[in-house]
CSV table of C-alpha atoms and ligand atoms in Angstrom, one decimal:
chain,number,residue,atom,x,y,z
A,1349,MET,CA,-17.2,28.0,5.1
A,1350,LEU,CA,-16.3,24.4,4.8
A,1351,ARG,CA,-14.4,22.2,7.6
A,1352,ILE,CA,-11.9,19.9,6.9
A,1353,ALA,CA,-10.5,17.6,9.7
A,1354,LEU,CA,-6.7,17.3,10.1
A,1355,GLN,CA,-4.9,14.9,12.2
A,1356,SER,CA,-4.1,16.9,15.3
A,1357,LYS,CA,-0.8,15.4,15.8
A,1358,GLY,CA,1.0,12.2,14.5
A,1359,ARG,CA,2.6,11.2,11.1
A,1360,LEU,CA,-0.1,12.9,8.7
A,1361,HIS,CA,0.0,16.0,10.7
A,1362,ASP,CA,2.5,17.8,9.0
A,1363,GLU,CA,2.2,16.6,5.5
A,1364,SER,CA,-1.5,17.4,5.7
A,1365,LEU,CA,-0.3,20.8,6.7
A,1366,SER,CA,2.2,21.3,4.0
A,1367,LEU,CA,-0.1,20.3,1.1
A,1368,LEU,CA,-2.5,22.9,2.1
A,1369,GLN,CA,-0.3,25.4,2.3
A,1370,SER,CA,1.5,24.2,-0.8
A,1371,ILE,CA,-2.0,24.9,-2.4
A,1372,GLY,CA,-2.3,28.6,-1.2
A,1373,ILE,CA,-4.2,27.7,2.1
A,1374,ARG,CA,-2.9,29.6,5.3
A,1375,LEU,CA,-4.0,27.7,8.7
A,1376,ASP,CA,-2.1,29.9,11.5
A,1377,GLU,CA,0.4,27.5,13.1
A,1378,GLN,CA,0.7,29.7,16.4
A,1379,LYS,CA,-3.0,29.7,16.9
A,1380,ARG,CA,-3.7,26.0,15.9
A,1381,THR,CA,-5.9,24.6,18.5
A,1382,PHE,CA,-9.3,22.4,18.2
A,1383,LEU,CA,-10.6,24.7,15.2
A,1384,SER,CA,-8.8,27.1,13.0
A,1385,LYS,CA,-9.9,29.4,10.1
A,1386,ALA,CA,-7.9,29.7,7.1
A,1387,ARG,CA,-6.7,33.3,6.7
A,1388,ASN,CA,-7.3,33.4,2.9
A,1389,PHE,CA,-10.0,30.2,1.9
A,1390,ASP,CA,-13.4,29.5,2.6
A,1391,ILE,CA,-12.2,26.6,5.0
A,1392,GLU,CA,-11.5,25.9,8.7
A,1393,ALA,CA,-9.4,23.2,9.9
A,1394,LEU,CA,-10.7,20.7,12.8
A,1395,TYR,CA,-8.0,19.0,14.4
A,1396,MET,CA,-8.7,15.4,15.7
A,1397,ARG,CA,-7.2,12.0,16.2
A,1398,ASP,CA,-7.0,10.2,12.9
A,1399,ASP,CA,-9.4,7.3,14.3
A,1400,ASP,CA,-12.2,9.6,14.7
A,1401,ILE,CA,-11.9,11.4,11.1
A,1402,PRO,CA,-13.7,8.9,8.8
A,1403,GLN,CA,-16.9,9.0,10.8
A,1404,LEU,CA,-16.8,12.8,11.7
A,1405,VAL,CA,-16.7,13.5,7.6
A,1406,ALA,CA,-19.4,10.5,7.6
A,1407,ALA,CA,-21.2,12.1,9.7
A,1408,GLY,CA,-21.0,15.5,8.2
A,1409,THR,CA,-19.5,17.3,11.4
A,1410,ALA,CA,-16.8,17.8,9.1
A,1411,ARG,CA,-17.3,18.0,5.5
A,1412,LEU,CA,-13.7,16.9,4.2
A,1413,GLY,CA,-10.9,15.3,5.9
A,1414,ILE,CA,-7.5,14.0,5.6
A,1415,VAL,CA,-6.7,10.5,6.9
A,1416,GLY,CA,-4.7,7.3,6.0
A,1417,LEU,CA,-7.0,4.9,3.6
A,1418,ASN,CA,-6.6,2.1,6.3
A,1419,GLU,CA,-8.4,4.0,8.9
A,1420,VAL,CA,-11.3,4.9,6.3
A,1421,GLU,CA,-11.3,1.1,5.5
A,1422,GLU,CA,-11.5,-0.2,8.9
A,1423,LYS,CA,-13.9,2.2,10.3
A,1424,GLY,CA,-16.2,1.0,7.1
A,1425,ALA,CA,-17.0,4.8,6.7
A,1426,ASP,CA,-19.5,5.8,4.0
A,1427,VAL,CA,-17.6,8.8,2.5
A,1428,ASP,CA,-16.4,9.7,-1.1
A,1429,ILE,CA,-12.6,9.3,-1.6
A,1430,ALA,CA,-12.0,12.4,-3.4
A,1431,ALA,CA,-8.1,12.2,-3.9
A,1432,ARG,CA,-5.2,10.0,-3.4
A,1433,LEU,CA,-2.7,12.1,-2.0
A,1434,GLY,CA,0.6,10.6,-2.2
A,1435,PHE,CA,2.0,10.6,1.5
A,1436,GLY,CA,1.7,8.7,4.5
A,1437,GLY,CA,2.3,5.6,2.3
A,1438,CYS,CA,2.3,2.3,4.3
A,1439,ARG,CA,0.5,-1.3,4.1
A,1440,ILE,CA,-0.8,-3.5,6.6
A,1441,SER,CA,0.3,-6.9,6.9
A,1442,LEU,CA,0.5,-10.1,8.5
A,1443,ALA,CA,4.1,-11.4,10.3
A,1444,ILE,CA,5.0,-14.0,11.9
A,1445,PRO,CA,8.2,-15.0,14.2
A,1446,LYS,CA,11.0,-14.6,12.2
A,1447,GLY,CA,12.6,-18.6,12.9
A,1448,ASP,CA,8.9,-19.9,12.0
A,1449,THR,CA,8.7,-21.6,8.2
A,1450,TYR,CA,5.7,-20.0,6.5
A,1451,GLU,CA,4.3,-22.1,3.2
A,1452,GLY,CA,1.1,-20.2,3.1
A,1453,LEU,CA,-1.9,-19.0,4.7
A,1454,ASP,CA,-2.7,-22.4,6.4
A,1455,TYR,CA,-0.4,-21.2,8.7
A,1456,PHE,CA,-2.9,-18.9,10.5
A,1457,ASN,CA,-5.0,-21.6,11.1
A,1458,GLY,CA,-6.1,-21.9,14.6
A,1459,LYS,CA,-3.1,-19.1,15.6
A,1460,ARG,CA,-4.1,-15.5,17.3
A,1461,ILE,CA,-3.5,-12.5,15.2
A,1462,ALA,CA,-2.8,-9.4,17.3
A,1463,THR,CA,-4.0,-6.1,15.5
A,1464,SER,CA,-5.6,-2.7,15.8
A,1465,TYR,CA,-7.4,-3.6,12.5
A,1466,PRO,CA,-9.9,-6.7,13.4
A,1467,ASN,CA,-12.4,-5.4,10.6
A,1468,ILE,CA,-9.9,-5.4,7.6
A,1469,LEU,CA,-8.3,-8.6,9.1
A,1470,SER,CA,-11.8,-10.5,9.9
A,1471,LYS,CA,-12.8,-9.8,6.1
A,1472,PHE,CA,-9.2,-10.8,4.7
A,1473,LEU,CA,-9.5,-14.0,6.8
A,1474,LYS,CA,-13.2,-14.8,5.8
A,1475,GLU,CA,-12.6,-14.5,2.3
A,1476,ASN,CA,-9.4,-16.7,2.5
A,1477,ARG,CA,-11.4,-19.3,4.7
A,1478,ILE,CA,-8.6,-18.9,7.7
A,1479,ASP,CA,-9.9,-19.7,11.0
A,1480,ALA,CA,-7.7,-17.6,13.2
A,1481,ARG,CA,-8.8,-15.7,16.4
A,1482,ILE,CA,-8.4,-12.1,16.4
A,1483,GLU,CA,-6.5,-10.5,19.5
A,1484,VAL,CA,-7.5,-6.8,19.3
A,1485,ILE,CA,-5.1,-4.5,20.9
A,1486,THR,CA,-4.4,-0.8,20.2
A,1487,GLY,CA,-0.7,0.5,19.9
A,1488,SER,CA,2.5,-1.5,20.0
A,1489,VAL,CA,1.2,-4.6,18.4
A,1490,GLU,CA,4.6,-5.8,17.4
A,1491,ILE,CA,5.5,-6.7,21.0
A,1492,ALA,CA,2.5,-9.0,20.9
A,1493,PRO,CA,4.1,-12.7,20.1
A,1494,ALA,CA,6.9,-11.8,22.4
A,1495,ALA,CA,4.3,-11.0,25.3
A,1496,GLY,CA,2.7,-14.2,24.8
A,1497,ILE,CA,-0.4,-12.8,23.5
A,1498,SER,CA,-0.4,-13.8,20.0
A,1499,GLU,CA,1.6,-16.1,17.7
A,1500,ALA,CA,1.3,-13.6,14.6
A,1501,ILE,CA,0.3,-10.0,14.3
A,1502,PHE,CA,-1.4,-7.7,11.6
A,1503,ASP,CA,0.0,-4.4,11.4
A,1504,ILE,CA,1.2,-1.6,9.5
A,1505,VAL,CA,4.4,-1.8,8.1
A,1506,SER,CA,6.2,1.2,6.4
A,1507,SER,CA,10.3,0.4,6.1
A,1508,GLY,CA,10.0,-2.9,7.7
A,1509,SER,CA,12.7,-2.0,10.7
A,1510,THR,CA,10.1,-2.5,13.6
A,1511,LEU,CA,9.3,-5.9,12.3
A,1512,VAL,CA,12.8,-6.6,11.9
A,1513,SER,CA,13.8,-5.1,15.5
A,1514,ASN,CA,11.1,-7.4,17.3
A,1515,GLY,CA,12.2,-10.8,15.5
A,1516,LEU,CA,9.5,-10.7,13.1
A,1517,LYS,CA,9.2,-11.2,9.3
A,1518,GLU,CA,6.2,-9.7,7.1
A,1519,VAL,CA,4.6,-12.8,5.2
A,1520,GLU,CA,1.4,-11.3,3.7
A,1521,LYS,CA,0.8,-7.8,2.3
A,1522,VAL,CA,-3.0,-7.3,2.5
A,1523,PHE,CA,-3.4,-3.8,2.3
A,1524,GLU,CA,-2.1,-0.7,0.5
A,1525,SER,CA,-2.6,2.4,2.0
A,1526,GLU,CA,-1.9,6.5,1.6
A,1527,ALA,CA,-3.5,9.6,2.4
A,1528,VAL,CA,-6.6,10.4,1.1
A,1529,LEU,CA,-8.8,13.5,0.9
A,1530,ILE,CA,-12.5,12.3,1.9
A,1531,ALA,CA,-15.4,13.8,1.4
A,1532,ASN,CA,-19.2,13.9,2.9
A,1533,ARG,CA,-21.3,12.3,0.3
A,1534,THR,CA,-23.8,15.0,0.7
A,1535,LEU,CA,-21.9,17.9,-0.2
A,1536,ASP,CA,-24.2,21.1,-1.4
A,1537,THR,CA,-23.3,23.2,-4.7
A,1538,GLY,CA,-21.6,25.7,-2.7
A,1539,GLU,CA,-19.2,22.9,-0.7
A,1540,ARG,CA,-18.7,21.1,-4.2
A,1541,GLU,CA,-17.2,24.2,-5.8
A,1542,ILE,CA,-14.9,24.6,-2.8
A,1543,LEU,CA,-14.1,21.0,-3.1
A,1544,ASP,CA,-13.3,21.1,-6.7
A,1545,GLU,CA,-11.0,24.1,-6.3
A,1546,LEU,CA,-9.3,22.1,-3.8
A,1547,LEU,CA,-8.9,19.3,-6.3
A,1548,PHE,CA,-7.8,21.5,-9.1
A,1549,ARG,CA,-5.0,22.8,-7.0
A,1550,THR,CA,-4.0,19.5,-5.4
A,1551,ASP,CA,-3.5,18.0,-8.5
A,1552,SER,CA,-1.2,20.8,-9.8
A,1553,SER,CA,1.0,20.2,-6.8
A,1554,LEU,CA,1.0,16.5,-7.0
A,1555,ASN,CA,1.6,16.3,-10.8
A,1556,SER,CA,5.0,18.5,-9.9
A,1557,ARG,CA,6.0,15.7,-7.4
A,1558,GLY,CA,8.8,14.1,-8.6
A,1559,LYS,CA,9.6,16.5,-11.6
A,1560,LYS,CA,12.3,19.0,-12.7
A,1561,TYR,CA,12.4,21.4,-15.3
A,1562,ILE,CA,15.5,21.2,-17.5
A,1563,LEU,CA,16.8,23.9,-19.8
A,1564,MET,CA,19.8,23.9,-22.1
A,1565,ASN,CA,21.6,25.3,-25.2
A,1566,ILE,CA,21.5,22.6,-27.9
A,1567,PRO,CA,23.3,22.9,-31.6
A,1568,THR,CA,20.3,22.8,-33.8
A,1569,GLY,CA,21.6,19.9,-35.6
A,1570,SER,CA,20.8,17.7,-32.5
A,1571,LEU,CA,17.7,19.0,-31.5
A,1572,ASP,CA,15.7,16.2,-33.3
A,1573,GLU,CA,17.5,13.7,-31.4
A,1574,ALA,CA,17.3,16.0,-27.9
A,1575,ILE,CA,13.4,15.9,-28.4
A,1576,ARG,CA,13.6,12.4,-28.5
A,1577,ILE,CA,15.2,12.0,-25.4
A,1578,LEU,CA,13.2,14.4,-23.7
A,1579,PRO,CA,9.9,14.0,-24.0
A,1580,ALA,CA,7.8,16.9,-22.6
A,1581,MET,CA,3.8,17.2,-22.1
A,1582,ARG,CA,2.9,18.7,-25.5
A,1583,SER,CA,6.5,18.9,-26.9
A,1584,PRO,CA,9.4,20.5,-25.9
A,1585,THR,CA,10.0,24.6,-25.9
A,1586,VAL,CA,12.5,25.7,-28.7
A,1587,MET,CA,14.0,28.9,-28.8
A,1588,PRO,CA,16.5,30.1,-31.4
A,1589,LEU,CA,19.8,31.7,-29.8
A,1590,ALA,CA,21.6,35.0,-30.9
A,1591,THR,CA,24.5,32.5,-32.0
A,1592,GLU,CA,24.0,31.0,-35.5
A,1593,GLY,CA,23.4,27.4,-35.2
A,1594,TRP,CA,22.1,26.9,-31.6
A,1595,CYS,CA,18.8,27.2,-29.6
A,1596,SER,CA,17.2,27.0,-26.4
A,1597,LEU,CA,15.3,23.7,-25.3
A,1598,HIS,CA,12.9,23.7,-22.2
A,1599,SER,CA,11.1,20.2,-21.0
A,1600,VAL,CA,10.0,18.7,-17.8
A,1601,VAL,CA,11.7,15.6,-17.0
A,1602,ASP,CA,11.2,13.0,-14.6
A,1603,GLU,CA,13.7,13.1,-11.5
A,1604,SER,CA,14.3,9.1,-11.4
A,1605,SER,CA,15.8,9.4,-15.1
A,1606,LEU,CA,17.2,13.2,-14.7
A,1607,TRP,CA,20.9,12.0,-14.7
A,1608,GLU,CA,20.6,9.2,-17.3
A,1609,LYS,CA,18.9,11.9,-19.7
A,1610,VAL,CA,21.9,14.8,-18.9
A,1611,LYS,CA,24.5,12.4,-19.7
A,1612,LEU,CA,22.6,11.5,-23.3
A,1613,LEU,CA,22.2,15.1,-23.9
A,1614,LYS,CA,25.9,16.4,-23.1
A,1615,ALA,CA,26.4,13.3,-25.6
A,1616,ILE,CA,25.2,15.1,-28.2
A,1617,GLY,CA,26.3,18.5,-27.4
A,1618,ALA,CA,24.0,20.3,-24.9
A,1619,GLU,CA,25.5,23.1,-23.0
A,1620,GLY,CA,24.9,25.0,-19.9
A,1621,ILE,CA,22.2,22.9,-18.6
A,1622,LEU,CA,19.9,24.3,-16.0
A,1623,VAL,CA,17.5,22.0,-13.9
A,1624,VAL,CA,15.2,23.9,-12.0
A,1625,ASP,CA,12.6,22.8,-9.3
A,1626,LEU,CA,8.8,22.8,-10.2
A,1627,ASP,CA,6.4,23.6,-7.7
A,1628,LYS,CA,2.8,23.3,-9.8
A,1629,ILE,CA,1.8,21.8,-13.1
A,1630,ILE,CA,-1.5,23.2,-14.6
A,1631,LEU,CA,-2.5,20.9,-17.0
B,2197,PRT,O1,-3.1,10.1,17.7
B,2197,PRT,P1,-3.5,9.4,16.6
B,2197,PRT,O2,-4.4,8.5,16.8
B,2197,PRT,O3,-4.2,10.8,15.6
B,2197,PRT,O4,-2.7,8.9,15.6
B,2197,PRT,P2,-1.8,7.3,15.5
B,2197,PRT,O5,-1.0,7.1,16.5
B,2197,PRT,O6,-3.3,6.5,15.4
B,2197,PRT,O7,-1.6,6.9,14.2
B,2197,PRT,P3,0.1,7.7,13.3
B,2197,PRT,O8,0.0,9.1,13.7
B,2197,PRT,O9,1.1,6.9,13.9
B,2197,PRT,O10,-0.5,7.1,12.0
B,2197,PRT,C1,-1.2,7.7,11.2
B,2197,PRT,C2,-1.5,7.2,9.7
B,2197,PRT,O11,0.0,7.2,8.9
B,2197,PRT,C3,-1.4,6.1,9.7
B,2197,PRT,O12,-3.2,5.6,9.9
B,2197,PRT,C4,-1.2,5.4,8.4
B,2197,PRT,O13,-2.4,5.6,7.5
B,2197,PRT,C5,-0.2,6.3,8.5
B,2197,PRT,N1,1.4,5.6,8.1
B,2197,PRT,C6,2.2,5.6,7.4
B,2197,PRT,C7,1.6,4.8,9.1
B,2197,PRT,C8,3.3,4.2,9.0
B,2197,PRT,N2,3.4,5.0,7.8
B,2197,PRT,C9,3.7,3.8,10.0
B,2197,PRT,N3,5.2,3.1,10.0
B,2197,PRT,N4,1.0,4.7,10.5
B,2197,PRT,C10,1.9,3.8,11.3
B,2197,PRT,N5,3.3,3.5,11.2
B,2197,PRT,C11,3.7,2.6,12.3
B,2197,PRT,C12,3.4,1.1,12.3
B,2197,PRT,O14,2.0,1.0,13.4
B,2197,PRT,C13,4.8,0.5,13.0
B,2197,PRT,O15,4.6,0.4,14.4
B,2197,PRT,O16,5.4,2.4,12.4
B,2197,PRT,C14,6.0,0.9,12.7
B,2197,PRT,C15,6.2,0.7,11.3
B,2197,PRT,O17,6.9,1.4,10.3
B,2197,PRT,P4,8.4,0.6,10.3
B,2197,PRT,O18,8.9,1.9,9.1
B,2197,PRT,O19,9.5,0.2,11.0
B,2197,PRT,O20,8.3,-0.5,9.1
B,2198,ZN,ZN1,-5.1,6.8,15.4
């Protein structure tokens, strides 16, 4: 039984559970207490505050964990980053009052900077030879300048709207983060096998993000051109239709270029175009 630490509530909770669910691991939501066993996989979930997850995994109390890379870095936890999970994306940035002129890092010399990430910040300041004072506060860092606690802040930014509504502007992006799957460094062979299975399934789920399956009927004469428009993983699947001079073409396409490709395909005679959601891509 491999124990995985998940955030008990908060921004990463729902997506961590839906990722596990999407790879066939069902944790009983109703029975979600401190510890819950998966019904169909050799895993049990331990629900914790995200701050505690890196150390728990480093110490081995949980063998795996899902947490923001920012927490792993801040805690300096000695764990393996087994996979980047593509959700919980954010950055930790330096921000200052929006009316201030900013010409570079020199701005911060002699200033106070409020943050909940003192370790990441002090490393950055040291590397850049900036002499600033770090004011550690947990929560509502964005109000520190207005409250006279500091002149600047170093905090998580996602859309940027929290900064704007507090009269601040982002001036340096210091650390890029997303949710990661972390692993204890001393997994035994059995634990490693479970992790490998998890990674294999996670990959297939992540591979299908932002992709659609597309199929259409196309005049045989336009086939070469259609294949140029739609490069597939190996090559598109082509099947003859009962109607002479026509075939069916199947491929996978990035959602971001879907409509542009549909337009090109229609222009060369594609008909009956179907676009289907993809759940997994197993390479
Ligand atoms: O209770 P627990 O300790 O477990 O949770 P928490 O309150 O410490 O963390 P939580 O749930 O807020 O965030 C968990 C993780 O989500 C973080 O460690 C990041 O890895 C990731 N994440 C992604 C974010 C954001 N986006 C985010 N926008 N964490 C926090 N924010 C906050 C930020 O602190 C700021 O107040 O959102 C605000 C900024 O958002 P924008 O969109 O206005 O820029
Ligand atoms: Zn936290």
